[in-house]
PDB file of C-alpha atoms in Angstrom:
ATOM      1  CA  UNK A 249     121.903 123.449 116.025  1.00  0.00           C
ATOM      2  CA  UNK A 250     118.497 124.196 114.541  1.00  0.00           C
ATOM      3  CA  UNK A 251     116.870 121.414 112.558  1.00  0.00           C
ATOM      4  CA  UNK A 252     115.235 121.467 109.159  1.00  0.00           C
ATOM      5  CA  UNK A 253     112.256 123.793 109.054  1.00  0.00           C
ATOM      6  CA  UNK A 254     109.373 123.719 106.616  1.00  0.00           C
ATOM      7  CA  UNK A 255     106.680 126.284 106.020  1.00  0.00           C
ATOM      8  CA  UNK A 256     103.796 126.280 106.040  1.00  0.00           C
ATOM      9  CA  UNK A 257     102.951 123.210 108.109  1.00  0.00           C
ATOM     10  CA  UNK A 258      99.444 122.908 106.695  1.00  0.00           C
ATOM     11  CA  UNK A 259      97.827 124.051 103.462  1.00  0.00           C
ATOM     12  CA  UNK A 260      94.431 123.657 101.895  1.00  0.00           C
ATOM     13  CA  UNK A 261      94.158 124.403  98.185  1.00  0.00           C
ATOM     14  CA  UNK A 262      91.603 123.943  95.452  1.00  0.00           C
ATOM     15  CA  UNK A 263      92.090 121.891  92.299  1.00  0.00           C
ATOM     16  CA  UNK A 264      93.773 123.905  89.558  1.00  0.00           C
ATOM     17  CA  UNK A 265      95.597 126.231  91.927  1.00  0.00           C
ATOM     18  CA  UNK A 266      99.329 126.258  92.459  1.00  0.00           C
ATOM     19  CA  UNK A 267     101.307 126.060  95.686  1.00  0.00           C
ATOM     20  CA  UNK A 268     104.814 126.845  96.892  1.00  0.00           C
ATOM     21  CA  UNK A 269     106.407 125.085  99.833  1.00  0.00           C
ATOM     22  CA  UNK A 270     109.561 126.228 101.580  1.00  0.00           C
ATOM     23  CA  UNK A 271     112.394 124.375 103.281  1.00  0.00           C
ATOM     24  CA  UNK A 272     115.276 125.769 105.319  1.00  0.00           C
ATOM     25  CA  UNK A 273     118.093 123.246 105.772  1.00  0.00           C
ATOM     26  CA  UNK A 274     120.381 122.717 108.715  1.00  0.00           C
ATOM     27  CA  UNK A 275     123.157 125.295 108.722  1.00  0.00           C
ATOM     28  CA  UNK A 276     126.091 124.070 106.634  1.00  0.00           C
ATOM     29  CA  UNK A 277     124.065 121.542 104.659  1.00  0.00           C
ATOM     30  CA  UNK A 278     124.174 122.170 100.917  1.00  0.00           C
ATOM     31  CA  UNK A 279     121.942 119.360  99.692  1.00  0.00           C
ATOM     32  CA  UNK A 280     118.151 119.470  99.961  1.00  0.00           C
ATOM     33  CA  UNK A 281     115.917 116.599  98.862  1.00  0.00           C
ATOM     34  CA  UNK A 282     112.120 116.550  98.614  1.00  0.00           C
ATOM     35  CA  UNK A 283     109.781 113.596  99.123  1.00  0.00           C
ATOM     36  CA  UNK A 284     106.066 113.004  98.830  1.00  0.00           C
ATOM     37  CA  UNK A 285     104.410 110.731 101.387  1.00  0.00           C
ATOM     38  CA  UNK A 286     100.962 109.242 100.771  1.00  0.00           C
ATOM     39  CA  UNK A 287      99.197 106.235 102.318  1.00  0.00           C
ATOM     40  CA  UNK A 288      98.986 104.494  98.959  1.00  0.00           C
ATOM     41  CA  UNK A 289     102.409 105.164  97.450  1.00  0.00           C
ATOM     42  CA  UNK A 290     104.502 105.589 100.575  1.00  0.00           C
ATOM     43  CA  UNK A 291     107.574 107.789 100.445  1.00  0.00           C
ATOM     44  CA  UNK A 292     108.598 108.820  96.950  1.00  0.00           C
ATOM     45  CA  UNK A 293     111.584 110.927  95.936  1.00  0.00           C
ATOM     46  CA  UNK A 294     110.775 114.121  94.065  1.00  0.00           C
ATOM     47  CA  UNK A 295     114.130 115.833  93.472  1.00  0.00           C
ATOM     48  CA  UNK A 296     117.404 116.874  95.035  1.00  0.00           C
ATOM     49  CA  UNK A 297     119.206 120.180  94.848  1.00  0.00           C
ATOM     50  CA  UNK A 298     122.862 120.796  95.574  1.00  0.00           C
ATOM     51  CA  UNK A 299     124.518 124.195  95.272  1.00  0.00           C
ATOM     52  CA  UNK A 300     121.492 125.616  93.452  1.00  0.00           C
ATOM     53  CA  UNK A 301     121.511 122.827  90.816  1.00  0.00           C
ATOM     54  CA  UNK A 302     119.089 119.946  90.477  1.00  0.00           C
ATOM     55  CA  UNK A 303     121.217 116.846  90.906  1.00  0.00           C
ATOM     56  CA  UNK A 304     118.611 114.069  90.918  1.00  0.00           C
ATOM     57  CA  UNK A 305     115.003 113.863  89.831  1.00  0.00           C
ATOM     58  CA  UNK A 306     112.265 111.360  90.565  1.00  0.00           C
ATOM     59  CA  UNK A 307     109.408 110.201  88.359  1.00  0.00           C
ATOM     60  CA  UNK A 308     106.946 113.012  88.827  1.00  0.00           C
ATOM     61  CA  UNK A 309     105.245 115.117  86.158  1.00  0.00           C
ATOM     62  CA  UNK A 310     106.568 118.526  85.177  1.00  0.00           C
ATOM     63  CA  UNK A 311     103.919 120.191  87.355  1.00  0.00           C
ATOM     64  CA  UNK A 312     106.323 119.518  90.216  1.00  0.00           C
ATOM     65  CA  UNK A 313     109.331 121.788  90.217  1.00  0.00           C
ATOM     66  CA  UNK A 314     111.837 123.168  92.638  1.00  0.00           C
ATOM     67  CA  UNK A 315     114.729 125.483  93.128  1.00  0.00           C
ATOM     68  CA  UNK A 316     117.460 126.230  95.591  1.00  0.00           C
ATOM     69  CA  UNK A 317     118.836 129.590  96.612  1.00  0.00           C
ATOM     70  CA  UNK A 318     122.405 130.617  97.359  1.00  0.00           C
ATOM     71  CA  UNK A 319     121.777 130.220 101.107  1.00  0.00           C
ATOM     72  CA  UNK A 320     120.708 126.581 100.445  1.00  0.00           C
ATOM     73  CA  UNK A 321     117.053 127.271 101.243  1.00  0.00           C
ATOM     74  CA  UNK A 322     114.801 125.453  98.817  1.00  0.00           C
ATOM     75  CA  UNK A 323     111.289 125.793  97.493  1.00  0.00           C
ATOM     76  CA  UNK A 324     109.101 123.372  95.617  1.00  0.00           C
ATOM     77  CA  UNK A 325     106.173 124.368  93.486  1.00  0.00           C
ATOM     78  CA  UNK A 326     103.206 122.347  92.299  1.00  0.00           C
ATOM     79  CA  UNK A 327     101.126 123.866  89.535  1.00  0.00           C
ATOM     80  CA  UNK A 328      97.611 122.926  88.443  1.00  0.00           C
ATOM     81  CA  UNK A 329      96.905 120.981  91.601  1.00  0.00           C
ATOM     82  CA  UNK A 330      95.050 117.666  91.398  1.00  0.00           C
ATOM     83  CA  UNK A 331      93.228 115.804  94.158  1.00  0.00           C
ATOM     84  CA  UNK A 332      95.953 113.168  94.046  1.00  0.00           C
ATOM     85  CA  UNK A 333      98.563 115.739  95.083  1.00  0.00           C
ATOM     86  CA  UNK A 334      97.164 115.678  98.614  1.00  0.00           C
ATOM     87  CA  UNK A 335     100.081 114.397 100.672  1.00  0.00           C
ATOM     88  CA  UNK A 336     102.702 115.137 103.278  1.00  0.00           C
ATOM     89  CA  UNK A 337     105.666 116.809 101.585  1.00  0.00           C
ATOM     90  CA  UNK A 338     108.940 116.280 103.376  1.00  0.00           C
ATOM     91  CA  UNK A 339     112.250 117.916 102.771  1.00  0.00           C
ATOM     92  CA  UNK A 340     115.583 116.672 104.034  1.00  0.00           C
ATOM     93  CA  UNK A 341     118.977 118.284 104.174  1.00  0.00           C
ATOM     94  CA  UNK A 342     122.359 116.600 104.198  1.00  0.00           C
ATOM     95  CA  UNK A 343     126.058 117.397 104.156  1.00  0.00           C
ATOM     96  CA  UNK A 344     127.113 113.900 103.093  1.00  0.00           C
ATOM     97  CA  UNK A 345     124.865 110.851 102.797  1.00  0.00           C
ATOM     98  CA  UNK A 346     122.872 111.233 106.038  1.00  0.00           C
ATOM     99  CA  UNK A 347     119.574 112.988 105.461  1.00  0.00           C
ATOM    100  CA  UNK A 348     117.763 114.895 108.213  1.00  0.00           C
ATOM    101  CA  UNK A 349     114.101 115.560 107.733  1.00  0.00           C
ATOM    102  CA  UNK A 350     111.839 118.445 108.540  1.00  0.00           C
ATOM    103  CA  UNK A 351     108.348 118.018 110.017  1.00  0.00           C
ATOM    104  CA  UNK A 352     106.690 118.243 106.616  1.00  0.00           C
ATOM    105  CA  UNK A 353     103.953 120.300 104.986  1.00  0.00           C
ATOM    106  CA  UNK A 354     100.526 118.670 104.925  1.00  0.00           C
ATOM    107  CA  UNK A 355      98.841 119.668 101.637  1.00  0.00           C
ATOM    108  CA  UNK A 356      95.152 119.011 101.150  1.00  0.00           C
ATOM    109  CA  UNK A 357      93.654 119.588  97.711  1.00  0.00           C
ATOM    110  CA  UNK A 358      89.857 119.923  97.576  1.00  0.00           C
TER     111      UNK A 358
ATOM    112  CA  UNK B 226     116.314  99.276  89.698  1.00  0.00           C
ATOM    113  CA  UNK B 227     117.048  99.706  93.378  1.00  0.00           C
ATOM    114  CA  UNK B 228     114.341  98.739  95.841  1.00  0.00           C
ATOM    115  CA  UNK B 229     113.648  97.991  99.505  1.00  0.00           C
ATOM    116  CA  UNK B 230     111.162  95.470 100.869  1.00  0.00           C
ATOM    117  CA  UNK B 231     109.989  95.432 104.477  1.00  0.00           C
ATOM    118  CA  UNK B 232     107.801  93.028 106.385  1.00  0.00           C
ATOM    119  CA  UNK B 233     104.202  94.124 106.436  1.00  0.00           C
ATOM    120  CA  UNK B 234     102.629  95.529 109.539  1.00  0.00           C
ATOM    121  CA  UNK B 235     101.107  96.352 111.780  1.00  0.00           C
ATOM    122  CA  UNK B 236     103.236  94.602 114.346  1.00  0.00           C
ATOM    123  CA  UNK B 237     101.759  94.480 117.834  1.00  0.00           C
ATOM    124  CA  UNK B 238     103.955  93.549 120.800  1.00  0.00           C
ATOM    125  CA  UNK B 239     103.756  93.646 124.561  1.00  0.00           C
ATOM    126  CA  UNK B 240     106.158  95.861 126.475  1.00  0.00           C
ATOM    127  CA  UNK B 241     109.597  94.233 126.986  1.00  0.00           C
ATOM    128  CA  UNK B 242     109.110  91.854 124.046  1.00  0.00           C
ATOM    129  CA  UNK B 243     111.813  91.260 121.426  1.00  0.00           C
ATOM    130  CA  UNK B 244     111.410  93.128 118.154  1.00  0.00           C
ATOM    131  CA  UNK B 245     112.504  92.136 114.663  1.00  0.00           C
ATOM    132  CA  UNK B 246     111.470  94.034 111.539  1.00  0.00           C
ATOM    133  CA  UNK B 247     112.770  92.404 108.373  1.00  0.00           C
ATOM    134  CA  UNK B 248     114.230  94.443 105.532  1.00  0.00           C
ATOM    135  CA  UNK B 249     115.783  93.232 102.299  1.00  0.00           C
ATOM    136  CA  UNK B 250     117.100  95.289  99.427  1.00  0.00           C
ATOM    137  CA  UNK B 251     118.009  95.153  95.766  1.00  0.00           C
ATOM    138  CA  UNK B 252     120.747  97.464  94.604  1.00  0.00           C
ATOM    139  CA  UNK B 253     123.706  97.693  92.310  1.00  0.00           C
ATOM    140  CA  UNK B 254     127.035  98.270  93.923  1.00  0.00           C
ATOM    141  CA  UNK B 255     127.344  98.934  97.626  1.00  0.00           C
ATOM    142  CA  UNK B 256     124.519 101.084  98.955  1.00  0.00           C
ATOM    143  CA  UNK B 257     124.381 102.744 102.350  1.00  0.00           C
ATOM    144  CA  UNK B 258     121.502 101.479 104.481  1.00  0.00           C
ATOM    145  CA  UNK B 259     119.326 103.296 106.983  1.00  0.00           C
ATOM    146  CA  UNK B 260     116.463 102.901 109.400  1.00  0.00           C
ATOM    147  CA  UNK B 261     114.203 105.889 109.959  1.00  0.00           C
ATOM    148  CA  UNK B 262     111.378 106.221 112.471  1.00  0.00           C
ATOM    149  CA  UNK B 263     108.258 108.364 112.147  1.00  0.00           C
ATOM    150  CA  UNK B 264     106.125 109.249 115.159  1.00  0.00           C
ATOM    151  CA  UNK B 265     102.532 110.368 114.598  1.00  0.00           C
ATOM    152  CA  UNK B 266     102.303 113.827 113.076  1.00  0.00           C
ATOM    153  CA  UNK B 267     106.044 114.205 112.686  1.00  0.00           C
ATOM    154  CA  UNK B 268     108.742 113.933 110.048  1.00  0.00           C
ATOM    155  CA  UNK B 269     111.279 111.131 109.825  1.00  0.00           C
ATOM    156  CA  UNK B 270     114.103 110.713 112.309  1.00  0.00           C
ATOM    157  CA  UNK B 271     117.292 108.891 111.421  1.00  0.00           C
ATOM    158  CA  UNK B 272     117.503 105.922 113.782  1.00  0.00           C
ATOM    159  CA  UNK B 273     120.669 104.175 112.611  1.00  0.00           C
ATOM    160  CA  UNK B 274     122.828 103.565 109.561  1.00  0.00           C
ATOM    161  CA  UNK B 275     125.448 101.262 108.053  1.00  0.00           C
ATOM    162  CA  UNK B 276     127.650 102.065 105.100  1.00  0.00           C
ATOM    163  CA  UNK B 277     129.429  98.807 104.284  1.00  0.00           C
ATOM    164  CA  UNK B 278     129.023  95.059 104.592  1.00  0.00           C
ATOM    165  CA  UNK B 279     129.083  93.657 108.152  1.00  0.00           C
ATOM    166  CA  UNK B 280     128.720  97.125 109.691  1.00  0.00           C
ATOM    167  CA  UNK B 281     126.349  97.194 112.659  1.00  0.00           C
ATOM    168  CA  UNK B 282     124.354 100.344 113.226  1.00  0.00           C
ATOM    169  CA  UNK B 283     122.958 100.951 116.701  1.00  0.00           C
ATOM    170  CA  UNK B 284     121.038 103.637 118.564  1.00  0.00           C
ATOM    171  CA  UNK B 285     118.629 103.774 121.531  1.00  0.00           C
ATOM    172  CA  UNK B 286     118.780  99.982 121.946  1.00  0.00           C
ATOM    173  CA  UNK B 287     117.995  99.303 118.286  1.00  0.00           C
ATOM    174  CA  UNK B 288     120.482  97.423 116.111  1.00  0.00           C
ATOM    175  CA  UNK B 289     120.792  96.378 112.465  1.00  0.00           C
ATOM    176  CA  UNK B 290     123.619  94.594 110.630  1.00  0.00           C
ATOM    177  CA  UNK B 291     124.403  95.121 106.939  1.00  0.00           C
ATOM    178  CA  UNK B 292     124.389  91.601 105.449  1.00  0.00           C
ATOM    179  CA  UNK B 293     125.550  91.688 101.859  1.00  0.00           C
ATOM    180  CA  UNK B 294     125.294  87.929 101.355  1.00  0.00           C
ATOM    181  CA  UNK B 295     121.569  87.980 102.162  1.00  0.00           C
ATOM    182  CA  UNK B 296     120.998  91.637 101.059  1.00  0.00           C
ATOM    183  CA  UNK B 297     119.323  92.301 104.391  1.00  0.00           C
ATOM    184  CA  UNK B 298     119.298  94.943 107.113  1.00  0.00           C
ATOM    185  CA  UNK B 299     116.898  93.652 109.773  1.00  0.00           C
ATOM    186  CA  UNK B 300     116.027  95.932 112.705  1.00  0.00           C
ATOM    187  CA  UNK B 301     116.119  94.429 116.212  1.00  0.00           C
ATOM    188  CA  UNK B 302     115.542  95.550 119.763  1.00  0.00           C
ATOM    189  CA  UNK B 303     115.792  93.351 122.803  1.00  0.00           C
ATOM    190  CA  UNK B 304     113.065  94.956 124.904  1.00  0.00           C
ATOM    191  CA  UNK B 305     110.538  97.348 123.384  1.00  0.00           C
ATOM    192  CA  UNK B 306     108.753 100.119 125.272  1.00  0.00           C
ATOM    193  CA  UNK B 307     105.391 101.771 124.686  1.00  0.00           C
ATOM    194  CA  UNK B 308     107.298 104.858 123.521  1.00  0.00           C
ATOM    195  CA  UNK B 309     108.733 102.825 120.599  1.00  0.00           C
ATOM    196  CA  UNK B 310     105.305 102.769 118.963  1.00  0.00           C
ATOM    197  CA  UNK B 311     105.823 104.385 115.557  1.00  0.00           C
ATOM    198  CA  UNK B 312     106.293 103.593 111.881  1.00  0.00           C
ATOM    199  CA  UNK B 313     109.734 102.305 110.902  1.00  0.00           C
ATOM    200  CA  UNK B 314     111.203 102.722 107.418  1.00  0.00           C
ATOM    201  CA  UNK B 315     114.153 100.905 105.936  1.00  0.00           C
ATOM    202  CA  UNK B 316     115.946 102.868 103.209  1.00  0.00           C
ATOM    203  CA  UNK B 317     118.998 102.865 100.992  1.00  0.00           C
ATOM    204  CA  UNK B 318     121.114 105.316  99.075  1.00  0.00           C
ATOM    205  CA  UNK B 319     122.999 104.064  96.060  1.00  0.00           C
ATOM    206  CA  UNK B 320     126.490 105.420  95.609  1.00  0.00           C
ATOM    207  CA  UNK B 321     125.804 107.209  92.349  1.00  0.00           C
ATOM    208  CA  UNK B 322     122.576 108.866  93.496  1.00  0.00           C
ATOM    209  CA  UNK B 323     123.642 110.475  96.695  1.00  0.00           C
ATOM    210  CA  UNK B 324     120.571 112.549  97.490  1.00  0.00           C
ATOM    211  CA  UNK B 325     117.931 109.982  96.588  1.00  0.00           C
ATOM    212  CA  UNK B 326     116.735 107.793  99.436  1.00  0.00           C
ATOM    213  CA  UNK B 327     114.725 104.754  98.386  1.00  0.00           C
ATOM    214  CA  UNK B 328     112.314 103.657 101.104  1.00  0.00           C
ATOM    215  CA  UNK B 329     110.510 100.489 101.985  1.00  0.00           C
ATOM    216  CA  UNK B 330     106.779 100.714 102.558  1.00  0.00           C
ATOM    217  CA  UNK B 331     107.126 101.166 106.326  1.00  0.00           C
ATOM    218  CA  UNK B 332     106.177  98.902 109.221  1.00  0.00           C
ATOM    219  CA  UNK B 333     103.856 100.164 111.917  1.00  0.00           C
ATOM    220  CA  UNK B 334     104.790  99.027 115.408  1.00  0.00           C
ATOM    221  CA  UNK B 335     102.343  99.173 118.302  1.00  0.00           C
ATOM    222  CA  UNK B 336     103.601  98.328 121.793  1.00  0.00           C
ATOM    223  CA  UNK B 337     100.997  97.599 124.478  1.00  0.00           C
ATOM    224  CA  UNK B 338     101.654  98.033 128.201  1.00  0.00           C
TER     225      UNK B 338
END
């Protein structure tokens, strides 16, 4: 069974730009969660989508948004990028409470 | 709110040494508990889990027991290998927030030959 895939794996953007990251869950998994990982703040929950609806949301500004499609694939968008948004963005899919992670997208904001 | 606290790293051990990484949690209700491992340049892999008090999760020689009385979920391995070098994260999911994992800060383990 294929694992969680994320694209792209690496991104370099400039401050003020926006970015869209994509996540394809494991087949049959309907829940997708997103996390931001930084050396200073560790792993922080961004949001979770289930059946195209946002079910949980973390404490991030409105510049961070997401959506989920009918095939359970999910995207997250960050608008007006700031230097502090540089991080590894991880998505995870689950069918119940066990979450399986993708390899992440490394975003660098310059 | 819910939180997870892990022992600080880095932890450096010789091959075949005994490993303990402490993890304690604060949560309402009865959370499910997890250990994840992250190898350099990769995402997180689920190592083991426990969903109720006194459950023991185990995988690849690693074990952890859900202790409700001490709100702990310590990770142990009897004999570590160089290939176990990685960062280990303790995490919980609270029953009413199913898709939201709360992580500890991670503990880096380095195993020397």
